[in-house]
Amino acid sequence: MNNPTAANSHGFVPELEGLRGVAILLVLVSHFGLGPASLDFVSHLGLGHIGVRLFFVLSGFLITSVLLLDLDKASTGGISPSKVFYKFYASRTLRIFPIYYLTIILLYLIDFQGFRDISGWHFAYLSNLDGVRYITTDAGTILRHPSTAHFWSLAIEEQFYLLYPLLAVLLTRHTLFWVLCAAVAAAPAWRIFCIFILDPSYPHTGLMLLPGVMDSLCLGALAAIYQRGSLPIRQPMKKYIRTACTCCAIVASGLLVLYWQDTAVRLYLALFDSVLALICATVVILLVNLPGASRGSHFLRARNLRLIGRISYGLYIYHAFATHILSWLLLQVNMELQRETMLYTGLLYLMAFSLAYVSWHLIERPLLAFKPYVVSRLMTSKSVPPGKGTTQATGPQ
């Protein structure tokens, strides 16, 4: 494929790295705001929710692309599919575990805000299960540990990683396609069940468990299957993809109107994620397949945005602690700043980006240098010294 935006021989797509930058920026804006009195407004826009769903779609797309590529290489090279399985988990371990476990171990050692009481949930990647046990009151939801509440999405991805690679290795492409379609259809049904029947007092229960986000993850996976030409149905032309994206946008707008009118909030919560995930998956397909001359491609290929996407995993993990670190630093210099001012908000962003940037260069990047060596040991008989080869800087997957 002679397409400037398509994946190169290493499976790297610059636009997707930039898209990760967009996703993490949506999360940061929803948590930090944009200046005086903006935090409540941007929180109601649901930008963080959109950013997390975009992360899920990208994760489904990227890990499926890697798995299918490795399975094709294994079939042509006479390599056992089990090696693909082991290689996937070795790569994921190098990418995900180090800074996550370093963070929660540090929180445990200093017992940050009583973290030890719930540390077991986080060590076992069950933060989302603890999340649905939040205490709800008439005034709203009381988070048990607000600074680590965002780990629920990391737990969901890890739970998905435990199940999905096994299916991808064991099932045929045809069977995998229909299993993914069933999961996409089941997700909104699960959310409707949770929101209307299981726990009407807390609608987010259906959104914080793996079945409730399977449409986002699996639509990303289906986009990867489509990209590799492995769909058991006739592939639609690009104009039909654009039409589908437009229709989804119209439906999403209609659901959003219902939300703002407060007449069908629960139905909105149940259905909007599926529409949003379909839009995100369509955008991913268009970015990978269409020429890179569009304004969107140029924007996503911007150096600074791609850098943000590259360190997005660290940004997601550390950003919730920026407020506490900044407050401690201001206390050390006997300085007071009013919250939600431009200066205070700017310092929060600076703190979060500094933590993630240092983490990338001192921890994540050096560890990822061993990835080609691990891959070569598992997939071929020849080894490559650590630091050689090309690593895919696609951010958190």
Tab-separated table of N, CA and C in Angstrom, residues 10-11 62-71 73-74 79-95 165 169 370-380 390 392 397:
chain	number	residue	atom	x	y	z
A	10	HIS	N	6.961	-1.462	10.192
A	10	HIS	CA	6.954	-1.737	11.617
A	10	HIS	C	5.564	-1.528	12.217
A	11	GLY	N	4.572	-1.228	11.369
A	11	GLY	CA	3.224	-1.058	11.861
A	11	GLY	C	2.989	0.279	12.534
A	62	LEU	N	-4.887	-1.280	17.814
A	62	LEU	CA	-3.442	-1.510	17.802
A	62	LEU	C	-3.075	-2.932	18.211
A	63	ILE	N	-3.692	-3.458	19.265
A	63	ILE	CA	-3.301	-4.801	19.685
A	63	ILE	C	-3.800	-5.847	18.698
A	64	THR	N	-4.944	-5.592	18.056
A	64	THR	CA	-5.418	-6.529	17.042
A	64	THR	C	-4.510	-6.495	15.817
A	65	SER	N	-4.082	-5.311	15.424
A	65	SER	CA	-3.161	-5.194	14.293
A	65	SER	C	-1.881	-5.968	14.559
A	66	VAL	N	-1.347	-5.832	15.766
A	66	VAL	CA	-0.115	-6.536	16.128
A	66	VAL	C	-0.337	-8.042	16.148
A	67	LEU	N	-1.438	-8.475	16.755
A	67	LEU	CA	-1.720	-9.910	16.855
A	67	LEU	C	-1.911	-10.540	15.476
A	68	LEU	N	-2.677	-9.884	14.610
A	68	LEU	CA	-2.927	-10.446	13.281
A	68	LEU	C	-1.651	-10.483	12.454
A	69	LEU	N	-0.842	-9.436	12.574
A	69	LEU	CA	0.425	-9.408	11.834
A	69	LEU	C	1.341	-10.533	12.305
A	70	ASP	N	1.426	-10.720	13.611
A	70	ASP	CA	2.283	-11.773	14.150
A	70	ASP	C	1.756	-13.161	13.808
A	71	LEU	N	0.439	-13.321	13.818
A	71	LEU	CA	-0.136	-14.616	13.464
A	71	LEU	C	0.118	-14.945	11.998
A	73	LYS	N	2.704	-13.874	10.258
A	73	LYS	CA	4.129	-14.216	10.173
A	73	LYS	C	4.384	-15.621	10.705
A	74	ALA	N	3.672	-15.968	11.777
A	74	ALA	CA	3.853	-17.299	12.367
A	74	ALA	C	3.395	-18.392	11.417
A	79	ILE	N	6.091	-20.904	12.718
A	79	ILE	CA	6.246	-20.648	14.149
A	79	ILE	C	4.952	-20.993	14.867
A	80	SER	N	5.051	-21.560	16.031
A	80	SER	CA	3.877	-21.934	16.804
A	80	SER	C	3.076	-20.696	17.205
A	81	PRO	N	1.734	-20.734	17.085
A	81	PRO	CA	0.908	-19.598	17.521
A	81	PRO	C	1.096	-19.265	18.989
A	82	SER	N	1.516	-20.225	19.791
A	82	SER	CA	1.735	-19.957	21.211
A	82	SER	C	2.818	-18.909	21.417
A	83	LYS	N	3.787	-18.846	20.478
A	83	LYS	CA	4.838	-17.840	20.588
A	83	LYS	C	4.270	-16.437	20.405
A	84	VAL	N	3.250	-16.325	19.556
A	84	VAL	CA	2.579	-15.036	19.385
A	84	VAL	C	1.940	-14.616	20.705
A	85	PHE	N	1.345	-15.580	21.365
A	85	PHE	CA	0.699	-15.353	22.653
A	85	PHE	C	1.712	-14.851	23.677
A	86	TYR	N	2.847	-15.533	23.779
A	86	TYR	CA	3.866	-15.153	24.754
A	86	TYR	C	4.506	-13.812	24.400
A	87	LYS	N	4.705	-13.596	23.111
A	87	LYS	CA	5.314	-12.339	22.682
A	87	LYS	C	4.425	-11.154	23.016
A	88	PHE	N	3.123	-11.332	22.854
A	88	PHE	CA	2.184	-10.256	23.162
A	88	PHE	C	2.285	-9.869	24.629
A	89	TYR	N	2.261	-10.855	25.512
A	89	TYR	CA	2.285	-10.554	26.942
A	89	TYR	C	3.637	-10.015	27.390
A	90	ALA	N	4.701	-10.463	26.766
A	90	ALA	CA	6.011	-9.909	27.095
A	90	ALA	C	6.082	-8.428	26.716
A	91	SER	N	5.559	-8.092	25.538
A	91	SER	CA	5.556	-6.704	25.087
A	91	SER	C	4.681	-5.839	25.976
A	92	ARG	N	3.496	-6.352	26.319
A	92	ARG	CA	2.574	-5.597	27.172
A	92	ARG	C	3.151	-5.394	28.565
A	93	THR	N	3.860	-6.393	29.065
A	93	THR	CA	4.458	-6.275	30.398
A	93	THR	C	5.490	-5.158	30.430
A	94	LEU	N	6.339	-5.091	29.398
A	94	LEU	CA	7.350	-4.043	29.334
A	94	LEU	C	6.723	-2.655	29.214
A	95	ARG	N	5.577	-2.576	28.559
A	95	ARG	CA	4.961	-1.269	28.308
A	95	ARG	C	4.095	-0.794	29.463
A	165	PRO	N	-6.384	-11.796	23.537
A	165	PRO	CA	-5.320	-12.468	22.761
A	165	PRO	C	-5.545	-13.966	22.629
A	169	VAL	N	-5.787	-15.915	18.998
A	169	VAL	CA	-4.877	-16.999	18.626
A	169	VAL	C	-5.643	-18.283	18.308
A	370	PHE	N	14.383	-2.900	25.131
A	370	PHE	CA	14.548	-4.351	25.187
A	370	PHE	C	13.465	-5.085	24.395
A	371	LYS	N	12.469	-4.352	23.924
A	371	LYS	CA	11.343	-4.989	23.236
A	371	LYS	C	11.768	-5.742	21.979
A	372	PRO	N	12.594	-5.167	21.089
A	372	PRO	CA	13.019	-5.926	19.905
A	372	PRO	C	13.774	-7.203	20.264
A	373	TYR	N	14.555	-7.155	21.328
A	373	TYR	CA	15.294	-8.336	21.765
A	373	TYR	C	14.332	-9.427	22.226
A	374	VAL	N	13.332	-9.036	23.024
A	374	VAL	CA	12.347	-10.004	23.512
A	374	VAL	C	11.572	-10.601	22.353
A	375	VAL	N	11.171	-9.735	21.421
A	375	VAL	CA	10.395	-10.200	20.270
A	375	VAL	C	11.204	-11.186	19.437
A	376	SER	N	12.466	-10.865	19.176
A	376	SER	CA	13.292	-11.734	18.338
A	376	SER	C	13.525	-13.083	19.011
A	377	ARG	N	13.666	-13.074	20.321
A	377	ARG	CA	13.879	-14.325	21.049
A	377	ARG	C	12.644	-15.224	20.979
A	378	LEU	N	11.476	-14.617	20.969
A	378	LEU	CA	10.239	-15.389	20.980
A	378	LEU	C	9.773	-15.789	19.589
A	379	MET	N	10.050	-14.960	18.583
A	379	MET	CA	9.488	-15.182	17.264
A	379	MET	C	10.477	-15.760	16.256
A	380	THR	N	11.794	-15.622	16.519
A	380	THR	CA	12.785	-16.140	15.573
A	380	THR	C	13.885	-16.826	16.354
A	390	THR	N	13.552	-0.970	15.847
A	390	THR	CA	12.626	0.147	15.961
A	390	THR	C	11.506	-0.226	16.904
A	392	GLN	N	7.742	0.786	18.530
A	392	GLN	CA	6.549	1.495	18.105
A	392	GLN	C	6.120	2.433	19.216
A	397	GLN	N	-1.195	1.368	25.402
A	397	GLN	CA	-2.100	0.484	24.669
A	397	GLN	C	-2.753	-0.455	25.655
